[in-house]
Coordinates of N, CA and C in Angstrom, one line a residue:
X26 N -10.1 -62.1 -29.4 CA -11.4 -61.9 -29.9 C -12.3 -61.3 -28.8
X27 N -13.3 -60.5 -29.2 CA -14.2 -59.9 -28.2 C -15.2 -60.9 -27.8
X28 N -15.7 -60.9 -26.5 CA -16.8 -61.8 -26.1 C -18.0 -61.5 -27.0
X29 N -18.9 -62.5 -27.2 CA -20.1 -62.3 -28.1 C -21.1 -61.3 -27.5
X30 N -21.1 -61.0 -26.2 CA -22.0 -60.1 -25.7 C -21.6 -58.6 -25.9
X31 N -20.3 -58.4 -26.2 CA -19.8 -57.0 -26.4 C -20.3 -56.5 -27.8
X32 N -20.7 -55.3 -27.7 CA -21.2 -54.6 -29.0 C -20.0 -54.0 -29.7
X33 N -20.0 -54.1 -31.0 CA -18.9 -53.4 -31.7 C -19.0 -51.9 -31.5
X34 N -17.9 -51.2 -31.4 CA -17.8 -49.8 -31.1 C -18.2 -49.0 -32.4
X35 N -19.1 -48.1 -32.3 CA -19.4 -47.3 -33.4 C -18.5 -46.1 -33.5
X36 N -18.2 -45.6 -34.6 CA -17.3 -44.5 -34.8 C -18.1 -43.3 -35.4
X37 N -19.0 -42.8 -34.7 CA -19.7 -41.6 -35.2 C -18.8 -40.4 -34.9
X38 N -19.2 -39.2 -35.5 CA -18.3 -38.1 -35.4 C -18.2 -37.6 -34.0
X39 N -19.1 -37.9 -33.1 CA -19.0 -37.4 -31.7 C -18.1 -38.2 -30.9
X40 N -18.0 -39.5 -31.2 CA -17.2 -40.4 -30.3 C -15.8 -40.7 -30.8
X41 N -15.5 -40.2 -32.0 CA -14.2 -40.6 -32.6 C -13.1 -40.0 -31.8
X42 N -12.1 -40.8 -31.5 CA -10.9 -40.3 -30.7 C -9.9 -39.8 -31.7
X43 N -9.5 -38.6 -31.5 CA -8.5 -38.0 -32.5 C -7.1 -38.0 -32.0
X44 N -6.9 -38.3 -30.7 CA -5.5 -38.3 -30.3 C -5.4 -39.3 -29.1
X45 N -4.2 -39.7 -28.8 CA -3.9 -40.6 -27.7 C -4.2 -40.0 -26.4
X46 N -4.0 -38.7 -26.2 CA -4.3 -38.1 -24.9 C -5.8 -38.1 -24.6
X47 N -6.7 -38.0 -25.6 CA -8.1 -38.1 -25.4 C -8.5 -39.5 -24.9
X48 N -7.7 -40.5 -25.4 CA -8.0 -41.9 -25.0 C -7.6 -42.2 -23.5
X49 N -6.4 -41.6 -23.1 CA -5.9 -41.9 -21.8 C -6.4 -41.0 -20.7
X50 N -6.7 -39.8 -21.0 CA -7.1 -38.8 -20.0 C -8.6 -38.6 -20.0
X51 N -9.2 -38.4 -18.8 CA -10.7 -38.1 -18.7 C -10.9 -36.7 -19.3
X52 N -12.2 -36.6 -19.8 CA -12.6 -35.3 -20.4 C -12.4 -34.2 -19.4
X53 N -12.0 -33.0 -19.9 CA -11.9 -31.8 -19.0 C -10.6 -31.7 -18.3
X54 N -9.8 -32.8 -18.3 CA -8.5 -32.7 -17.6 C -7.5 -31.9 -18.4
X55 N -6.8 -31.0 -17.8 CA -5.8 -30.2 -18.5 C -4.6 -31.0 -18.8
X56 N -4.3 -31.1 -20.1 CA -3.1 -31.9 -20.5 C -1.9 -31.0 -20.8
X57 N -2.1 -29.7 -20.6 CA -1.0 -28.8 -20.9 C -1.1 -28.3 -22.3
X58 N -1.9 -28.9 -23.1 CA -2.2 -28.4 -24.5 C -3.6 -27.9 -24.5
X59 N -3.8 -26.7 -24.5 CA -5.2 -26.1 -24.4 C -5.8 -26.1 -25.8
X60 N -7.1 -26.2 -25.9 CA -7.7 -26.0 -27.2 C -8.3 -24.6 -27.2
X61 N -7.9 -23.8 -28.3 CA -8.3 -22.4 -28.4 C -9.4 -22.4 -29.5
X62 N -10.4 -21.6 -29.2 CA -11.5 -21.4 -30.2 C -11.7 -20.0 -30.3
X63 N -12.5 -19.6 -31.3 CA -12.9 -18.2 -31.5 C -13.8 -17.7 -30.4
X64 N -14.4 -18.7 -29.7 CA -15.4 -18.3 -28.6 C -14.7 -18.1 -27.3
X65 N -13.3 -18.2 -27.3 CA -12.6 -18.0 -26.1 C -12.6 -16.6 -25.7
X66 N -12.6 -16.3 -24.4 CA -12.6 -14.9 -23.9 C -11.4 -14.1 -24.5
X67 N -11.7 -13.0 -25.1 CA -10.5 -12.3 -25.7 C -9.7 -11.6 -24.6
X68 N -8.4 -11.4 -24.9 CA -7.5 -10.8 -24.0 C -7.8 -9.3 -23.8
X69 N -8.3 -8.7 -24.9 CA -8.6 -7.3 -24.9 C -9.7 -7.0 -26.0
X70 N -10.6 -6.1 -25.7 CA -11.6 -5.7 -26.6 C -11.7 -4.2 -26.8
X71 N -12.1 -3.8 -27.9 CA -12.4 -2.4 -28.2 C -13.9 -2.3 -28.3
X72 N -14.6 -2.1 -27.1 CA -16.0 -2.1 -27.1 C -16.6 -0.8 -27.7
X73 N -15.8 0.2 -27.7 CA -16.2 1.5 -28.2 C -16.4 1.4 -29.7
X74 N -15.6 0.5 -30.4 CA -15.6 0.4 -31.8 C -17.0 0.1 -32.4
X75 N -17.7 -0.8 -31.7 CA -19.1 -1.2 -32.2 C -20.1 0.0 -32.0
X76 N -19.8 0.9 -31.0 CA -20.7 2.0 -30.8 C -20.4 3.1 -31.8
X77 N -19.1 3.4 -32.0 CA -18.7 4.6 -32.8 C -18.7 4.3 -34.3
X78 N -18.5 3.0 -34.6 CA -18.3 2.7 -36.0 C -19.3 1.6 -36.5
X79 N -19.6 1.6 -37.8 CA -20.4 0.6 -38.4 C -19.4 -0.4 -39.0
X80 N -19.3 -1.6 -38.5 CA -18.3 -2.6 -38.9 C -18.7 -3.3 -40.2
X81 N -17.9 -3.1 -41.2 CA -18.3 -3.6 -42.6 C -17.6 -5.0 -42.8
X82 N -16.4 -5.1 -42.5 CA -15.6 -6.3 -42.8 C -14.6 -6.6 -41.7
X83 N -14.3 -7.8 -41.4 CA -13.4 -8.2 -40.4 C -12.2 -9.0 -41.0
X84 N -11.0 -8.7 -40.4 CA -9.8 -9.4 -40.9 C -9.1 -9.9 -39.6
X85 N -8.3 -11.0 -39.8 CA -7.5 -11.5 -38.7 C -6.0 -11.2 -39.0
X86 N -5.3 -10.6 -38.1 CA -3.9 -10.3 -38.3 C -3.1 -10.8 -37.2
X87 N -1.9 -11.2 -37.5 CA -0.9 -11.5 -36.4 C -0.2 -10.2 -36.0
X88 N 0.5 -10.3 -34.9 CA 1.2 -9.1 -34.4 C 2.6 -9.5 -34.1
X89 N 3.6 -8.6 -34.5 CA 5.0 -8.8 -34.1 C 5.2 -8.3 -32.7
X90 N 5.4 -9.2 -31.8 CA 5.5 -8.8 -30.3 C 6.8 -9.3 -29.8
X91 N 7.2 -8.7 -28.6 CA 8.3 -9.1 -27.9 C 7.9 -10.2 -26.9
X92 N 8.8 -10.9 -26.3 CA 8.4 -12.0 -25.4 C 7.6 -11.6 -24.2
X93 N 8.1 -10.5 -23.5 CA 7.4 -10.1 -22.3 C 6.1 -9.4 -22.6
X94 N 5.9 -8.9 -23.9 CA 4.6 -8.4 -24.3 C 3.6 -9.5 -24.4
X95 N 4.0 -10.7 -24.9 CA 3.1 -11.8 -25.0 C 2.6 -12.3 -23.7
X96 N 3.5 -12.3 -22.7 CA 3.1 -12.7 -21.3 C 2.2 -11.7 -20.7
X97 N 2.4 -10.4 -21.0 CA 1.5 -9.3 -20.5 C 0.1 -9.4 -21.1
X98 N 0.1 -9.7 -22.4 CA -1.2 -9.9 -23.1 C -2.0 -11.1 -22.5
X99 N -1.3 -12.2 -22.3 CA -2.0 -13.4 -21.8 C -2.4 -13.2 -20.4
X100 N -1.8 -12.3 -19.7 CA -2.2 -11.9 -18.3 C -3.3 -10.9 -18.2
X101 N -3.7 -10.4 -19.4 CA -4.8 -9.5 -19.5 C -4.5 -8.0 -19.3
X102 N -3.2 -7.6 -19.5 CA -2.8 -6.2 -19.3 C -2.9 -5.3 -20.5
X103 N -3.3 -5.9 -21.7 CA -3.3 -5.1 -22.9 C -4.6 -4.2 -23.0
X104 N -4.4 -3.1 -23.6 CA -5.6 -2.2 -23.9 C -5.5 -1.7 -25.3
X105 N -6.6 -2.0 -26.1 CA -6.6 -1.5 -27.5 C -7.7 -0.5 -27.7
X106 N -8.3 0.0 -26.7 CA -9.3 1.1 -26.8 C -8.5 2.3 -27.2
X107 N -9.0 3.0 -28.3 CA -8.3 4.2 -28.7 C -7.2 3.9 -29.7
X108 N -6.9 2.7 -30.0 CA -5.8 2.3 -30.9 C -6.4 2.3 -32.3
X109 N -5.5 2.5 -33.3 CA -5.9 2.4 -34.7 C -4.8 1.8 -35.6
X110 N -5.2 1.4 -36.8 CA -4.3 0.7 -37.7 C -4.0 1.7 -38.8
X111 N -2.7 1.7 -39.2 CA -2.2 2.6 -40.2 C -1.5 1.7 -41.3
X112 N -1.7 2.0 -42.5 CA -1.0 1.2 -43.6 C 0.0 2.2 -44.3
X113 N 1.2 1.8 -44.2 CA 2.3 2.7 -44.8 C 3.3 1.8 -45.5
X114 N 3.5 2.0 -46.8 CA 4.5 1.3 -47.6 C 4.2 -0.2 -47.7
X115 N 3.0 -0.6 -47.9 CA 2.6 -2.1 -48.0 C 2.8 -2.8 -46.7
X116 N 2.8 -2.2 -45.6 CA 2.8 -2.8 -44.3 C 1.8 -2.2 -43.4
X117 N 1.2 -3.0 -42.5 CA 0.2 -2.5 -41.6 C 0.8 -2.4 -40.2
X118 N 0.5 -1.3 -39.5 CA 1.0 -1.1 -38.2 C -0.2 -0.8 -37.2
X119 N 0.0 -1.2 -36.0 CA -0.9 -0.9 -34.9 C -0.4 0.2 -34.0
X120 N -1.1 1.3 -33.9 CA -0.7 2.5 -33.2 C -1.5 2.7 -31.9
X121 N -0.8 3.2 -30.9 CA -1.5 3.5 -29.6 C -2.1 2.4 -28.8
X122 N -1.7 1.2 -29.1 CA -2.2 0.1 -28.3 C -1.2 0.0 -27.1
X123 N -1.8 -0.1 -25.9 CA -0.9 0.0 -24.7 C -0.8 -1.4 -24.1
X124 N 0.5 -1.9 -24.1 CA 0.8 -3.2 -23.5 C 1.9 -3.0 -22.5
X125 N 1.5 -2.8 -21.2 CA 2.5 -2.6 -20.2 C 3.4 -3.8 -20.0
X126 N 4.6 -3.7 -19.4 CA 5.4 -4.9 -19.3 C 4.9 -5.8 -18.2
X127 N 5.2 -7.1 -18.4 CA 4.7 -8.2 -17.5 C 5.4 -8.0 -16.2
X128 N 6.7 -7.9 -16.2 CA 7.4 -7.6 -15.0 C 8.3 -6.3 -15.2
X129 N 7.9 -5.2 -14.6 CA 8.6 -4.0 -14.9 C 10.1 -4.0 -14.6
X130 N 10.5 -4.8 -13.7 CA 11.9 -4.8 -13.3 C 12.8 -5.5 -14.4
X131 N 12.2 -6.4 -15.2 CA 12.9 -7.2 -16.2 C 12.7 -6.7 -17.6
X132 N 12.5 -5.4 -17.8 CA 12.2 -4.8 -19.1 C 13.3 -3.8 -19.4
X133 N 13.7 -3.7 -20.7 CA 14.7 -2.7 -21.0 C 14.2 -1.3 -20.7
X134 N 15.1 -0.4 -20.3 CA 14.7 0.9 -19.9 C 14.2 1.7 -21.0
X135 N 14.5 1.4 -22.3 CA 14.0 2.1 -23.4 C 12.6 1.6 -23.9
X136 N 12.0 0.7 -23.2 CA 10.7 0.1 -23.7 C 9.6 1.1 -23.6
X137 N 8.8 1.3 -24.6 CA 7.7 2.2 -24.7 C 6.4 1.3 -24.8
X138 N 5.5 1.3 -23.8 CA 4.3 0.5 -23.8 C 3.3 0.8 -24.9
X139 N 3.4 2.0 -25.5 CA 2.5 2.3 -26.6 C 3.2 2.4 -27.9
X140 N 4.3 1.6 -28.1 CA 5.1 1.6 -29.3 C 4.3 1.1 -30.5
X141 N 4.7 1.4 -31.7 CA 4.1 1.0 -32.9 C 4.5 -0.5 -33.1
X142 N 3.4 -1.3 -33.4 CA 3.7 -2.7 -33.6 C 3.3 -3.1 -35.0
X143 N 4.0 -4.0 -35.7 CA 3.8 -4.4 -37.1 C 2.7 -5.5 -37.1
X144 N 1.7 -5.3 -38.0 CA 0.7 -6.4 -38.1 C 1.1 -7.3 -39.3
X145 N 0.7 -8.5 -39.1 CA 1.1 -9.5 -40.1 C -0.1 -9.9 -41.0
X146 N -0.2 -9.3 -42.1 CA -1.3 -9.5 -43.1 C -0.7 -9.9 -44.4
X147 N -1.4 -10.6 -45.3 CA -0.9 -10.9 -46.6 C -0.9 -9.7 -47.5
X148 N -0.2 -9.7 -48.5 CA -0.1 -8.6 -49.4 C -1.4 -8.3 -50.1
X149 N -2.2 -9.4 -50.4 CA -3.5 -9.2 -51.0 C -4.5 -8.5 -50.0
X150 N -4.4 -8.9 -48.7 CA -5.3 -8.2 -47.7 C -4.9 -6.8 -47.6
X151 N -3.6 -6.5 -47.6 CA -3.2 -5.1 -47.4 C -3.6 -4.3 -48.6
X152 N -3.5 -4.8 -49.8 CA -3.9 -4.1 -51.0 C -5.4 -3.9 -51.0
X153 N -6.2 -4.9 -50.6 CA -7.6 -4.7 -50.6 C -8.0 -3.7 -49.6
X154 N -7.5 -3.7 -48.4 CA -7.9 -2.7 -47.4 C -7.4 -1.3 -47.7
X155 N -6.2 -1.2 -48.3 CA -5.8 0.1 -48.8 C -6.7 0.7 -49.8
X156 N -7.1 -0.1 -50.8 CA -8.0 0.4 -51.8 C -9.4 0.8 -51.2
X157 N -9.9 0.0 -50.3 CA -11.2 0.4 -49.7 C -11.1 1.7 -48.9
X158 N -10.0 1.9 -48.1 CA -9.8 3.1 -47.3 C -9.7 4.3 -48.2
X159 N -9.0 4.2 -49.3 CA -8.8 5.4 -50.2 C -10.1 5.7 -51.0
X160 N -10.8 4.7 -51.5 CA -11.9 5.0 -52.4 C -13.2 5.4 -51.6
X161 N -13.4 4.9 -50.5 CA -14.7 5.2 -49.9 C -14.7 5.8 -48.5
X162 N -13.5 6.3 -48.1 CA -13.4 6.9 -46.8 C -13.6 6.1 -45.6
X163 N -13.2 4.8 -45.7 CA -13.3 3.9 -44.5 C -12.1 3.9 -43.7
X164 N -12.2 3.4 -42.5 CA -11.1 3.4 -41.5 C -10.8 2.0 -41.1
X165 N -9.6 1.7 -40.5 CA -9.3 0.4 -40.0 C -9.1 0.5 -38.5
X166 N -9.9 -0.3 -37.7 CA -9.9 -0.2 -36.3 C -9.6 -1.6 -35.7
X167 N -8.8 -1.7 -34.6 CA -8.7 -3.0 -33.9 C -10.0 -3.3 -33.2
X168 N -10.5 -4.5 -33.2 CA -11.7 -4.9 -32.5 C -11.4 -5.8 -31.3
X169 N -10.7 -6.9 -31.5 CA -10.4 -7.8 -30.4 C -9.0 -8.3 -30.5
X170 N -8.4 -8.7 -29.3 CA -7.1 -9.3 -29.2 C -7.3 -10.6 -28.6
X171 N -7.0 -11.7 -29.2 CA -7.3 -13.1 -28.7 C -6.2 -14.1 -29.1
X172 N -6.3 -15.2 -28.4 CA -5.4 -16.3 -28.7 C -5.9 -17.3 -29.7
X173 N -5.1 -17.8 -30.6 CA -5.5 -18.8 -31.5 C -4.3 -19.8 -31.6
X174 N -4.5 -21.0 -31.0 CA -3.4 -21.9 -30.9 C -2.4 -21.3 -29.9
X175 N -1.1 -21.2 -30.3 CA -0.1 -20.6 -29.5 C 0.2 -19.2 -29.9
X176 N -0.5 -18.7 -30.9 CA -0.3 -17.3 -31.3 C -1.3 -16.3 -30.8
X177 N -1.0 -15.1 -30.9 CA -1.9 -14.0 -30.5 C -2.3 -13.3 -31.7
X178 N -3.6 -13.2 -31.9 CA -4.2 -12.6 -33.1 C -4.9 -11.3 -32.8
X179 N -5.0 -10.4 -33.8 CA -5.8 -9.2 -33.6 C -6.8 -9.2 -34.7
X180 N -8.1 -9.0 -34.3 CA -9.2 -8.9 -35.2 C -9.3 -7.4 -35.6
X181 N -9.1 -7.1 -36.8 CA -9.3 -5.7 -37.2 C -10.5 -5.5 -38.1
X182 N -11.1 -4.4 -38.1 CA -12.3 -4.2 -38.9 C -12.2 -3.0 -39.8
X183 N -12.8 -3.2 -41.0 CA -12.9 -2.1 -41.9 C -14.2 -1.4 -41.6
X184 N -14.2 -0.2 -41.1 CA -15.4 0.5 -40.5 C -15.7 1.8 -41.1
X185 N -16.9 2.2 -40.9 CA -17.4 3.6 -41.3 C -17.9 4.2 -40.1
X186 N -17.5 5.5 -39.8 CA -17.9 6.2 -38.6 C -19.5 6.4 -38.7
X187 N -20.1 6.2 -37.5 CA -21.5 6.4 -37.4 C -21.8 7.9 -37.2
X188 N -23.0 8.3 -37.7 CA -23.4 9.6 -37.4 C -24.2 9.6 -36.1
X189 N -24.4 10.8 -35.6 CA -25.1 10.9 -34.3 C -26.4 10.3 -34.2
X190 N -27.2 10.4 -35.3 CA -28.5 9.8 -35.3 C -28.4 8.3 -35.3
X191 N -27.4 7.7 -35.9 CA -27.2 6.2 -35.8 C -26.8 5.8 -34.4
X192 N -26.0 6.6 -33.7 CA -25.7 6.3 -32.3 C -26.9 6.3 -31.4
X193 N -27.8 7.3 -31.7 CA -29.0 7.4 -30.9 C -29.9 6.2 -31.1
X194 N -29.9 5.8 -32.4 CA -30.7 4.6 -32.8 C -30.2 3.3 -32.1
X195 N -28.9 3.2 -32.0 CA -28.3 2.1 -31.3 C -28.6 2.1 -29.8
X196 N -28.6 3.3 -29.2 CA -29.0 3.4 -27.8 C -30.4 3.0 -27.6
X197 N -31.3 3.5 -28.5 CA -32.8 3.1 -28.3 C -33.0 1.6 -28.5
X198 N -32.3 1.0 -29.4 CA -32.5 -0.5 -29.6 C -32.0 -1.2 -28.3
X199 N -30.9 -0.8 -27.7 CA -30.4 -1.4 -26.5 C -31.3 -1.2 -25.4
X200 N -31.9 0.0 -25.2 CA -32.9 0.2 -24.1 C -34.1 -0.6 -24.3
X201 N -34.6 -0.8 -25.6 CA -35.8 -1.6 -25.8 C -35.5 -3.0 -25.5
X202 N -34.3 -3.6 -25.8 CA -34.0 -4.9 -25.4 C -34.0 -5.1 -23.9
X203 N -33.4 -4.1 -23.2 CA -33.4 -4.2 -21.7 C -34.8 -4.2 -21.2
X204 N -35.7 -3.3 -21.7 CA -37.1 -3.3 -21.2 C -37.8 -4.6 -21.4
X205 N -37.6 -5.2 -22.6 CA -38.2 -6.5 -22.9 C -37.8 -7.5 -22.0
X206 N -36.4 -7.6 -21.8 CA -35.9 -8.6 -20.9 C -36.4 -8.4 -19.4
X207 N -36.5 -7.1 -19.0 CA -37.0 -6.8 -17.7 C -38.4 -7.3 -17.5
X208 N -39.3 -7.0 -18.5 CA -40.7 -7.4 -18.4 C -40.9 -8.9 -18.4
X209 N -40.1 -9.6 -19.2 CA -40.2 -11.0 -19.3 C -39.7 -11.7 -18.0
X210 N -38.7 -11.1 -17.4 CA -38.1 -11.6 -16.1 C -39.2 -11.4 -15.0
X211 N -39.9 -10.3 -15.0 CA -40.8 -10.0 -13.9 C -42.1 -10.9 -14.0
X212 N -42.4 -11.3 -15.2 CA -43.6 -12.2 -15.4 C -43.3 -13.6 -15.0
X213 N -42.1 -14.0 -14.9 CA -41.7 -15.4 -14.5 C -41.8 -15.6 -13.0

């Protein structure tokens, strides 16, 4: 029995212990099992996509990778700028994404860093995206490469190419934000 001076422990949503490791280890200590969130720093980003295209919808796709490609991506060697997604025969493929080998000496001699990689999407998603690209002239572009749990995911976007006037407008908005931030910083 607990002493009469001890207060009963409240189980609010913030203090609830969900696993034994949280109970035994202090907060912030690495237990070997990392928690991955969408706010985690991506392994690779296509920054140019937001400038060149108007992003209408986003999808999450898995990628069929080789083991040394996974290690290379987690080390930050991947590049998806200039890559694009192609749908052929009810399957989606990532073209022109460059993933150099993690250890060049331990890679097959026939390995191509910019090889075509299969994307893992559901049949419904593939049918939906295919219909949208055919009917309204939209394109599919990779946006971010990130980790989710133990898997590597690719965020792809259904996009429409911006016109030159839209790009100029984007630049003007960005410059206005910079000027506002600069004036606010100088007043402090």
